Short mmCIF file of C-alpha atoms in Angstrom, two decimals:
data_model
loop_
_atom_site.label_atom_id
_atom_site.label_comp_id
_atom_site.label_asym_id
_atom_site.label_seq_id
_atom_site.Cartn_x
_atom_site.Cartn_y
_atom_site.Cartn_z
CA UNK A 255 -3.56 -55.03 42.34
CA UNK A 256 -7.20 -56.57 43.70
CA UNK A 257 -9.07 -53.72 44.27
CA UNK A 258 -7.89 -52.25 40.59
CA UNK A 259 -9.02 -55.58 38.90
CA UNK A 260 -12.12 -55.96 41.11
CA UNK A 261 -13.18 -52.49 40.12
CA UNK A 262 -11.92 -52.87 36.60
CA UNK A 263 -14.80 -55.66 35.98
CA UNK A 264 -17.77 -53.35 38.08
CA UNK A 265 -17.12 -50.85 35.97
CA UNK A 266 -16.59 -53.45 32.97
CA UNK A 267 -19.88 -55.66 33.22
CA UNK A 268 -22.07 -52.22 34.90
CA UNK A 269 -20.89 -49.95 31.93
CA UNK A 270 -20.05 -46.97 33.72
CA UNK A 271 -16.84 -45.81 33.00
CA UNK A 272 -14.22 -45.22 35.40
CA UNK A 273 -13.17 -47.71 38.49
CA UNK A 274 -10.62 -47.47 41.66
CA UNK A 275 -7.10 -47.35 41.09
CA UNK A 276 -5.14 -47.74 37.94
CA UNK A 277 -8.63 -48.01 36.16
CA UNK A 278 -9.20 -44.83 38.54
CA UNK A 279 -11.50 -41.51 36.28
CA UNK A 280 -7.75 -39.92 36.58
CA UNK A 281 -6.40 -42.76 33.86
CA UNK A 282 -7.30 -45.22 31.43
CA UNK A 283 -7.09 -48.39 30.47
CA UNK A 284 -4.73 -48.22 28.21
CA UNK A 285 -1.63 -49.79 30.16
CA UNK A 286 -3.64 -52.78 31.15
CA UNK A 287 -1.92 -56.55 29.98
CA UNK A 288 -3.82 -57.67 26.33
CA UNK A 289 -5.10 -60.31 28.43
CA UNK A 290 -6.69 -57.65 30.76
CA UNK A 291 -8.69 -56.53 28.11
CA UNK A 292 -10.32 -59.52 26.43
CA UNK A 293 -10.74 -59.83 30.64
CA UNK A 294 -12.72 -56.74 30.06
CA UNK A 295 -14.23 -56.45 26.64
CA UNK A 296 -16.51 -59.69 26.94
CA UNK A 297 -17.13 -57.82 31.06
CA UNK A 298 -18.85 -55.16 28.48
CA UNK A 299 -20.28 -57.53 26.45
CA UNK A 300 -21.19 -59.39 28.95
CA UNK A 301 -22.99 -56.58 31.33
CA UNK A 302 -24.16 -54.35 27.81
CA UNK A 303 -26.34 -58.34 26.74
CA UNK A 304 -27.44 -58.88 30.61
CA UNK A 305 -26.23 -61.88 31.88
CA UNK A 306 -28.85 -64.59 31.26
CA UNK A 307 -28.94 -64.18 27.35
CA UNK A 308 -24.92 -64.92 27.57
CA UNK A 309 -26.02 -67.57 29.98
CA UNK A 310 -28.16 -68.90 27.32
CA UNK A 311 -25.73 -69.53 24.11
CA UNK A 312 -23.40 -71.53 25.99
CA UNK A 313 -25.41 -73.95 27.26
CA UNK A 314 -26.35 -77.17 24.10
CA UNK A 315 -30.10 -77.56 25.34
CA UNK A 316 -30.53 -73.75 23.90
CA UNK A 317 -29.44 -75.12 19.97
CA UNK A 318 -31.81 -78.43 20.26
CA UNK A 319 -34.42 -78.09 18.42
CA UNK A 320 -37.69 -79.67 20.16
#
């Protein structure tokens, strides 16, 4: 459902732990589909490294020599 998906992304992006719904404090992320776990893992990485450094990795001008 949308509440579980949105709170799961917010929880992983903010590195706060449990979300709402099926990823709430009384359950875990074990029953989430494999693709959802990949998305949550990317959100965790994005939240841990901050948004701008990760976006800089995908900008071609960042890698060009001056």
